[in-house]
Amino acid sequence: MKVLLPLALVATLGAIATPAAHADDNNWVVRFGVHAVAPKDNPGSLAGAQSSISSSTRPTASLEYLFTPNWGLDLLAAWPFQHDVKLAGLGKVAQTKELPPTLGINYHFMPDSVWSPFVGVGVNYTNFFDTKSAGALKGASVSIANSWGVAARVGFDLRITDRWLATADVRWINIDSDVKVNGTRVGKAAVDPIAFGLSLGYRF
C-alpha cells in the first residue's frame, strides 16, 4: 500500500493533465538552479542515541508543463545530495547520498503578471545510496531505506522577458527511512527536509 498510493497519485495527475493540454505555444518551462536541503533538527533516535543529519546544496533542474495558464505539472531532478549522519556523543557515524525526484502539480495565481506566486503539492521518491560507515561505526554495514512521501511547495516566478524568468521556491518533503546496521534495524530517520531553491527558467 505504501508504494501503490504514490503510484496512484502520479497516475491521477497524468490523467488530469492529458485531456487539459492545449495547443498554445510556450507551454513548457525548463529551470536550472540550486537547492539547499536542510533536514529537520530532530530526525529521531538511532540505537538509542539522538541523531542529526547535515544539510547539502546541489545543482537542480526541473521541467514544468503548463496544461492551462494556471495549472502546471512539474518534475524536479537534482545532482545527488550528500549528508553526514551524526549521533550524540559519537559524532559522525555515516555518510550517504540521496536523489529525491519529485513530481507535483502547481497552481500559479497570476500567470500573466511580472510577479506570479504559486503553490504546489506532489509525491517524492528518495533513493539513498553509497552509504558508508564512519567513526564509531567504521567497518560496519549501514543502510538507509528508500522512501515515498508527499511534498509541498510554495514560491514565485519573476518574469525577466517573455521567455526568461527567475524562480524562488521552498519545498517541504516527507522522508521517513528505516536505518540498519549490519542488517539490524536501529531506528527510523524522519528526515523531512526543507529545500530552498533559486533557479533561472526558459519558457518554450
PDB file of C-alpha atoms in Angstrom:
ATOM      1  CA  MET A   1       0.000   0.000   0.000  1.00  0.00           C
ATOM      2  CA  LYS A   2       2.861   2.379   0.798  1.00  0.00           C
ATOM      3  CA  VAL A   3       4.092   2.036  -2.797  1.00  0.00           C
ATOM      4  CA  LEU A   4       0.688   1.852  -4.517  1.00  0.00           C
ATOM      5  CA  LEU A   5      -0.576   5.110  -3.035  1.00  0.00           C
ATOM      6  CA  PRO A   6       2.048   7.408  -4.606  1.00  0.00           C
ATOM      7  CA  LEU A   7       1.862   5.489  -7.879  1.00  0.00           C
ATOM      8  CA  ALA A   8      -1.885   6.062  -7.935  1.00  0.00           C
ATOM      9  CA  LEU A   9      -1.333   9.760  -7.290  1.00  0.00           C
ATOM     10  CA  VAL A  10       1.117  10.003 -10.197  1.00  0.00           C
ATOM     11  CA  ALA A  11      -1.333   8.230 -12.490  1.00  0.00           C
ATOM     12  CA  THR A  12      -4.124  10.574 -11.415  1.00  0.00           C
ATOM     13  CA  LEU A  13      -2.022  13.652 -12.086  1.00  0.00           C
ATOM     14  CA  GLY A  14      -1.169  12.339 -15.525  1.00  0.00           C
ATOM     15  CA  ALA A  15      -4.819  11.695 -16.279  1.00  0.00           C
ATOM     16  CA  ILE A  16      -5.695  15.245 -15.240  1.00  0.00           C
ATOM     17  CA  ALA A  17      -3.000  16.778 -17.388  1.00  0.00           C
ATOM     18  CA  THR A  18      -3.587  14.857 -20.605  1.00  0.00           C
ATOM     19  CA  PRO A  19      -7.118  15.933 -21.524  1.00  0.00           C
ATOM     20  CA  ALA A  20      -6.463  19.511 -20.417  1.00  0.00           C
ATOM     21  CA  ALA A  21      -3.490  20.072 -22.711  1.00  0.00           C
ATOM     22  CA  HIS A  22      -3.904  22.987 -25.095  1.00  0.00           C
ATOM     23  CA  ALA A  23      -2.349  23.976 -28.381  1.00  0.00           C
ATOM     24  CA  ASP A  24      -0.835  27.335 -27.362  1.00  0.00           C
ATOM     25  CA  ASP A  25       2.904  27.853 -27.701  1.00  0.00           C
ATOM     26  CA  ASN A  26       5.307  28.146 -24.766  1.00  0.00           C
ATOM     27  CA  ASN A  27       3.623  25.568 -22.526  1.00  0.00           C
ATOM     28  CA  TRP A  28       6.938  24.198 -21.238  1.00  0.00           C
ATOM     29  CA  VAL A  29       9.280  25.754 -18.680  1.00  0.00           C
ATOM     30  CA  VAL A  30      12.737  24.335 -18.017  1.00  0.00           C
ATOM     31  CA  ARG A  31      14.608  25.601 -14.958  1.00  0.00           C
ATOM     32  CA  PHE A  32      18.212  25.209 -13.819  1.00  0.00           C
ATOM     33  CA  GLY A  33      19.414  26.310 -10.404  1.00  0.00           C
ATOM     34  CA  VAL A  34      20.446  25.167  -6.931  1.00  0.00           C
ATOM     35  CA  HIS A  35      18.621  23.855  -3.885  1.00  0.00           C
ATOM     36  CA  ALA A  36      19.826  23.696  -0.302  1.00  0.00           C
ATOM     37  CA  VAL A  37      18.318  20.698   1.511  1.00  0.00           C
ATOM     38  CA  ALA A  38      18.088  21.174   5.275  1.00  0.00           C
ATOM     39  CA  PRO A  39      16.866  18.093   7.221  1.00  0.00           C
ATOM     40  CA  LYS A  40      14.840  18.843  10.334  1.00  0.00           C
ATOM     41  CA  ASP A  41      16.754  19.387  13.574  1.00  0.00           C
ATOM     42  CA  ASN A  42      15.449  16.284  15.339  1.00  0.00           C
ATOM     43  CA  PRO A  43      15.195  13.359  12.888  1.00  0.00           C
ATOM     44  CA  GLY A  44      14.901  10.761  15.661  1.00  0.00           C
ATOM     45  CA  SER A  45      16.957   8.312  17.695  1.00  0.00           C
ATOM     46  CA  LEU A  46      19.170   5.584  16.256  1.00  0.00           C
ATOM     47  CA  ALA A  47      20.365   2.791  18.526  1.00  0.00           C
ATOM     48  CA  GLY A  48      19.181   4.869  21.474  1.00  0.00           C
ATOM     49  CA  ALA A  49      21.199   7.971  20.582  1.00  0.00           C
ATOM     50  CA  GLN A  50      19.842  11.248  19.225  1.00  0.00           C
ATOM     51  CA  SER A  51      20.736  11.669  15.543  1.00  0.00           C
ATOM     52  CA  SER A  52      21.358  14.659  13.301  1.00  0.00           C
ATOM     53  CA  ILE A  53      21.752  14.946   9.532  1.00  0.00           C
ATOM     54  CA  SER A  54      23.775  17.639   7.788  1.00  0.00           C
ATOM     55  CA  SER A  55      22.470  19.992   5.103  1.00  0.00           C
ATOM     56  CA  SER A  56      23.580  19.823   1.477  1.00  0.00           C
ATOM     57  CA  THR A  57      23.456  22.163  -1.546  1.00  0.00           C
ATOM     58  CA  ARG A  58      23.467  20.849  -5.108  1.00  0.00           C
ATOM     59  CA  PRO A  59      22.519  21.866  -8.674  1.00  0.00           C
ATOM     60  CA  THR A  60      18.927  21.073  -9.620  1.00  0.00           C
ATOM     61  CA  ALA A  61      16.783  21.076 -12.747  1.00  0.00           C
ATOM     62  CA  SER A  62      13.056  20.953 -13.305  1.00  0.00           C
ATOM     63  CA  LEU A  63      10.639  20.677 -16.194  1.00  0.00           C
ATOM     64  CA  GLU A  64       7.098  22.023 -15.951  1.00  0.00           C
ATOM     65  CA  TYR A  65       4.252  21.544 -18.435  1.00  0.00           C
ATOM     66  CA  LEU A  66       1.531  24.192 -18.200  1.00  0.00           C
ATOM     67  CA  PHE A  67      -1.654  22.486 -19.310  1.00  0.00           C
ATOM     68  CA  THR A  68      -3.595  25.677 -18.539  1.00  0.00           C
ATOM     69  CA  PRO A  69      -2.214  29.169 -17.775  1.00  0.00           C
ATOM     70  CA  ASN A  70      -2.710  28.484 -14.032  1.00  0.00           C
ATOM     71  CA  TRP A  71      -2.022  24.753 -13.686  1.00  0.00           C
ATOM     72  CA  GLY A  72       1.284  23.003 -14.313  1.00  0.00           C
ATOM     73  CA  LEU A  73       2.791  19.552 -13.841  1.00  0.00           C
ATOM     74  CA  ASP A  74       6.368  19.742 -12.568  1.00  0.00           C
ATOM     75  CA  LEU A  75       9.236  17.229 -12.257  1.00  0.00           C
ATOM     76  CA  LEU A  76      12.277  18.096 -10.116  1.00  0.00           C
ATOM     77  CA  ALA A  77      15.638  16.356 -10.513  1.00  0.00           C
ATOM     78  CA  ALA A  78      18.985  17.021  -8.831  1.00  0.00           C
ATOM     79  CA  TRP A  79      22.644  16.166  -8.611  1.00  0.00           C
ATOM     80  CA  PRO A  80      22.969  13.725  -5.688  1.00  0.00           C
ATOM     81  CA  PHE A  81      22.849  15.418  -2.294  1.00  0.00           C
ATOM     82  CA  GLN A  82      25.369  14.232   0.306  1.00  0.00           C
ATOM     83  CA  HIS A  83      24.702  14.133   4.052  1.00  0.00           C
ATOM     84  CA  ASP A  84      26.649  13.280   7.184  1.00  0.00           C
ATOM     85  CA  VAL A  85      24.792  11.313   9.864  1.00  0.00           C
ATOM     86  CA  LYS A  86      25.853  12.040  13.446  1.00  0.00           C
ATOM     87  CA  LEU A  87      24.908  10.537  16.795  1.00  0.00           C
ATOM     88  CA  ALA A  88      25.006  12.408  20.083  1.00  0.00           C
ATOM     89  CA  GLY A  89      28.248  11.603  21.905  1.00  0.00           C
ATOM     90  CA  LEU A  90      29.702   9.720  18.934  1.00  0.00           C
ATOM     91  CA  GLY A  91      29.970  12.329  16.195  1.00  0.00           C
ATOM     92  CA  LYS A  92      29.849  11.337  12.539  1.00  0.00           C
ATOM     93  CA  VAL A  93      28.940   7.664  12.081  1.00  0.00           C
ATOM     94  CA  ALA A  94      27.888   7.549   8.427  1.00  0.00           C
ATOM     95  CA  GLN A  95      27.772   9.418   5.154  1.00  0.00           C
ATOM     96  CA  THR A  96      25.123   8.913   2.495  1.00  0.00           C
ATOM     97  CA  LYS A  97      23.985  10.250  -0.858  1.00  0.00           C
ATOM     98  CA  GLU A  98      20.399  10.683  -1.996  1.00  0.00           C
ATOM     99  CA  LEU A  99      18.398  11.508  -5.099  1.00  0.00           C
ATOM    100  CA  PRO A 100      14.929  12.986  -4.438  1.00  0.00           C
ATOM    101  CA  PRO A 101      12.952  13.179  -7.738  1.00  0.00           C
ATOM    102  CA  THR A 102       9.653  14.935  -7.050  1.00  0.00           C
ATOM    103  CA  LEU A 103       6.559  15.106  -9.243  1.00  0.00           C
ATOM    104  CA  GLY A 104       3.968  17.719  -8.391  1.00  0.00           C
ATOM    105  CA  ILE A 105       1.102  19.838  -9.598  1.00  0.00           C
ATOM    106  CA  ASN A 106       1.363  23.618  -9.225  1.00  0.00           C
ATOM    107  CA  TYR A 107      -1.187  26.411  -9.217  1.00  0.00           C
ATOM    108  CA  HIS A 108       0.071  29.786 -10.499  1.00  0.00           C
ATOM    109  CA  PHE A 109      -2.056  32.605  -9.099  1.00  0.00           C
ATOM    110  CA  MET A 110      -1.172  35.379 -11.587  1.00  0.00           C
ATOM    111  CA  PRO A 111       0.404  33.716 -14.654  1.00  0.00           C
ATOM    112  CA  ASP A 112       0.263  36.886 -16.779  1.00  0.00           C
ATOM    113  CA  SER A 113       1.879  39.143 -14.180  1.00  0.00           C
ATOM    114  CA  VAL A 114       5.548  40.053 -13.853  1.00  0.00           C
ATOM    115  CA  TRP A 115       5.481  38.556 -10.354  1.00  0.00           C
ATOM    116  CA  SER A 116       3.490  35.333 -10.097  1.00  0.00           C
ATOM    117  CA  PRO A 117       3.268  33.355  -6.822  1.00  0.00           C
ATOM    118  CA  PHE A 118       2.421  29.661  -6.867  1.00  0.00           C
ATOM    119  CA  VAL A 119       1.733  26.714  -4.575  1.00  0.00           C
ATOM    120  CA  GLY A 120       2.105  23.031  -5.282  1.00  0.00           C
ATOM    121  CA  VAL A 121       1.657  19.525  -3.920  1.00  0.00           C
ATOM    122  CA  GLY A 122       3.065  16.236  -5.132  1.00  0.00           C
ATOM    123  CA  VAL A 123       4.844  12.984  -4.439  1.00  0.00           C
ATOM    124  CA  ASN A 124       8.518  12.328  -3.733  1.00  0.00           C
ATOM    125  CA  TYR A 125      10.690   9.238  -4.052  1.00  0.00           C
ATOM    126  CA  THR A 126      14.036   9.465  -2.269  1.00  0.00           C
ATOM    127  CA  ASN A 127      16.739   6.956  -3.143  1.00  0.00           C
ATOM    128  CA  PHE A 128      19.571   6.647  -0.594  1.00  0.00           C
ATOM    129  CA  PHE A 129      22.764   5.096  -1.939  1.00  0.00           C
ATOM    130  CA  ASP A 130      26.516   4.874  -1.435  1.00  0.00           C
ATOM    131  CA  THR A 131      26.022   4.887   2.347  1.00  0.00           C
ATOM    132  CA  LYS A 132      29.339   4.473   4.163  1.00  0.00           C
ATOM    133  CA  SER A 133      30.049   3.970   7.853  1.00  0.00           C
ATOM    134  CA  ALA A 134      32.465   6.224   9.731  1.00  0.00           C
ATOM    135  CA  GLY A 135      33.800   6.972  13.188  1.00  0.00           C
ATOM    136  CA  ALA A 136      32.433   4.647  15.868  1.00  0.00           C
ATOM    137  CA  LEU A 137      30.699   2.540  13.197  1.00  0.00           C
ATOM    138  CA  LYS A 138      33.680   2.336  10.839  1.00  0.00           C
ATOM    139  CA  GLY A 139      33.683  -1.068   9.156  1.00  0.00           C
ATOM    140  CA  ALA A 140      30.001  -1.766   9.835  1.00  0.00           C
ATOM    141  CA  SER A 141      27.400  -2.096   7.098  1.00  0.00           C
ATOM    142  CA  VAL A 142      24.994   0.856   7.276  1.00  0.00           C
ATOM    143  CA  SER A 143      21.941   1.146   5.062  1.00  0.00           C
ATOM    144  CA  ILE A 144      19.133   3.703   4.787  1.00  0.00           C
ATOM    145  CA  ALA A 145      15.882   2.593   3.189  1.00  0.00           C
ATOM    146  CA  ASN A 146      14.401   4.427   0.215  1.00  0.00           C
ATOM    147  CA  SER A 147      11.311   6.495   0.925  1.00  0.00           C
ATOM    148  CA  TRP A 148       7.994   7.516  -0.671  1.00  0.00           C
ATOM    149  CA  GLY A 149       6.336  10.639   0.696  1.00  0.00           C
ATOM    150  CA  VAL A 150       4.229  13.692  -0.017  1.00  0.00           C
ATOM    151  CA  ALA A 151       5.783  17.034  -0.933  1.00  0.00           C
ATOM    152  CA  ALA A 152       4.551  20.621  -0.731  1.00  0.00           C
ATOM    153  CA  ARG A 153       5.873  23.700  -2.488  1.00  0.00           C
ATOM    154  CA  VAL A 154       5.462  27.480  -2.390  1.00  0.00           C
ATOM    155  CA  GLY A 155       7.302  30.102  -4.415  1.00  0.00           C
ATOM    156  CA  PHE A 156       7.125  32.744  -7.106  1.00  0.00           C
ATOM    157  CA  ASP A 157       8.211  33.396 -10.675  1.00  0.00           C
ATOM    158  CA  LEU A 158       9.673  36.748 -11.690  1.00  0.00           C
ATOM    159  CA  ARG A 159       9.327  37.418 -15.414  1.00  0.00           C
ATOM    160  CA  ILE A 160      12.514  38.812 -16.995  1.00  0.00           C
ATOM    161  CA  THR A 161      11.366  38.651 -20.639  1.00  0.00           C
ATOM    162  CA  ASP A 162       8.569  36.798 -22.423  1.00  0.00           C
ATOM    163  CA  ARG A 163      10.789  33.708 -22.431  1.00  0.00           C
ATOM    164  CA  TRP A 164      13.087  34.067 -19.426  1.00  0.00           C
ATOM    165  CA  LEU A 165      12.115  34.020 -15.747  1.00  0.00           C
ATOM    166  CA  ALA A 166      13.659  33.658 -12.310  1.00  0.00           C
ATOM    167  CA  THR A 167      12.125  31.345  -9.715  1.00  0.00           C
ATOM    168  CA  ALA A 168      12.474  31.140  -5.946  1.00  0.00           C
ATOM    169  CA  ASP A 169      10.795  28.303  -4.083  1.00  0.00           C
ATOM    170  CA  VAL A 170      10.646  26.448  -0.792  1.00  0.00           C
ATOM    171  CA  ARG A 171       9.738  22.762  -0.652  1.00  0.00           C
ATOM    172  CA  TRP A 172       8.868  20.508   2.259  1.00  0.00           C
ATOM    173  CA  ILE A 173       9.381  16.794   1.641  1.00  0.00           C
ATOM    174  CA  ASN A 174       8.214  13.906   3.822  1.00  0.00           C
ATOM    175  CA  ILE A 175      11.131  11.439   4.054  1.00  0.00           C
ATOM    176  CA  ASP A 176      10.950   8.612   6.620  1.00  0.00           C
ATOM    177  CA  SER A 177      13.523   5.838   6.284  1.00  0.00           C
ATOM    178  CA  ASP A 178      14.493   2.793   8.319  1.00  0.00           C
ATOM    179  CA  VAL A 179      18.177   2.654   9.232  1.00  0.00           C
ATOM    180  CA  LYS A 180      20.003  -0.664   9.588  1.00  0.00           C
ATOM    181  CA  VAL A 181      23.453  -1.522  10.916  1.00  0.00           C
ATOM    182  CA  ASN A 182      24.785  -4.936   9.883  1.00  0.00           C
ATOM    183  CA  GLY A 183      21.253  -5.856   8.801  1.00  0.00           C
ATOM    184  CA  THR A 184      19.612  -4.963  12.132  1.00  0.00           C
ATOM    185  CA  ARG A 185      17.127  -2.099  12.265  1.00  0.00           C
ATOM    186  CA  VAL A 186      18.351   0.532  14.737  1.00  0.00           C
ATOM    187  CA  GLY A 187      15.653   3.147  14.211  1.00  0.00           C
ATOM    188  CA  LYS A 188      13.857   5.393  11.753  1.00  0.00           C
ATOM    189  CA  ALA A 189      15.224   8.646  10.364  1.00  0.00           C
ATOM    190  CA  ALA A 190      12.425  11.190   9.915  1.00  0.00           C
ATOM    191  CA  VAL A 191      14.469  13.468   7.653  1.00  0.00           C
ATOM    192  CA  ASP A 192      11.553  15.685   6.495  1.00  0.00           C
ATOM    193  CA  PRO A 193      13.765  18.396   4.956  1.00  0.00           C
ATOM    194  CA  ILE A 194      13.037  21.919   3.839  1.00  0.00           C
ATOM    195  CA  ALA A 195      14.598  22.668   0.436  1.00  0.00           C
ATOM    196  CA  PHE A 196      15.327  26.283  -0.517  1.00  0.00           C
ATOM    197  CA  GLY A 197      15.808  26.901  -4.232  1.00  0.00           C
ATOM    198  CA  LEU A 198      16.769  29.577  -6.760  1.00  0.00           C
ATOM    199  CA  SER A 199      16.672  28.935 -10.492  1.00  0.00           C
ATOM    200  CA  LEU A 200      16.648  30.517 -13.923  1.00  0.00           C
ATOM    201  CA  GLY A 201      13.902  29.350 -16.262  1.00  0.00           C
ATOM    202  CA  TYR A 202      13.222  29.387 -20.003  1.00  0.00           C
ATOM    203  CA  ARG A 203       9.732  29.065 -21.440  1.00  0.00           C
ATOM    204  CA  PHE A 204       9.259  27.367 -24.811  1.00  0.00           C
TER     205      PHE A 204
END
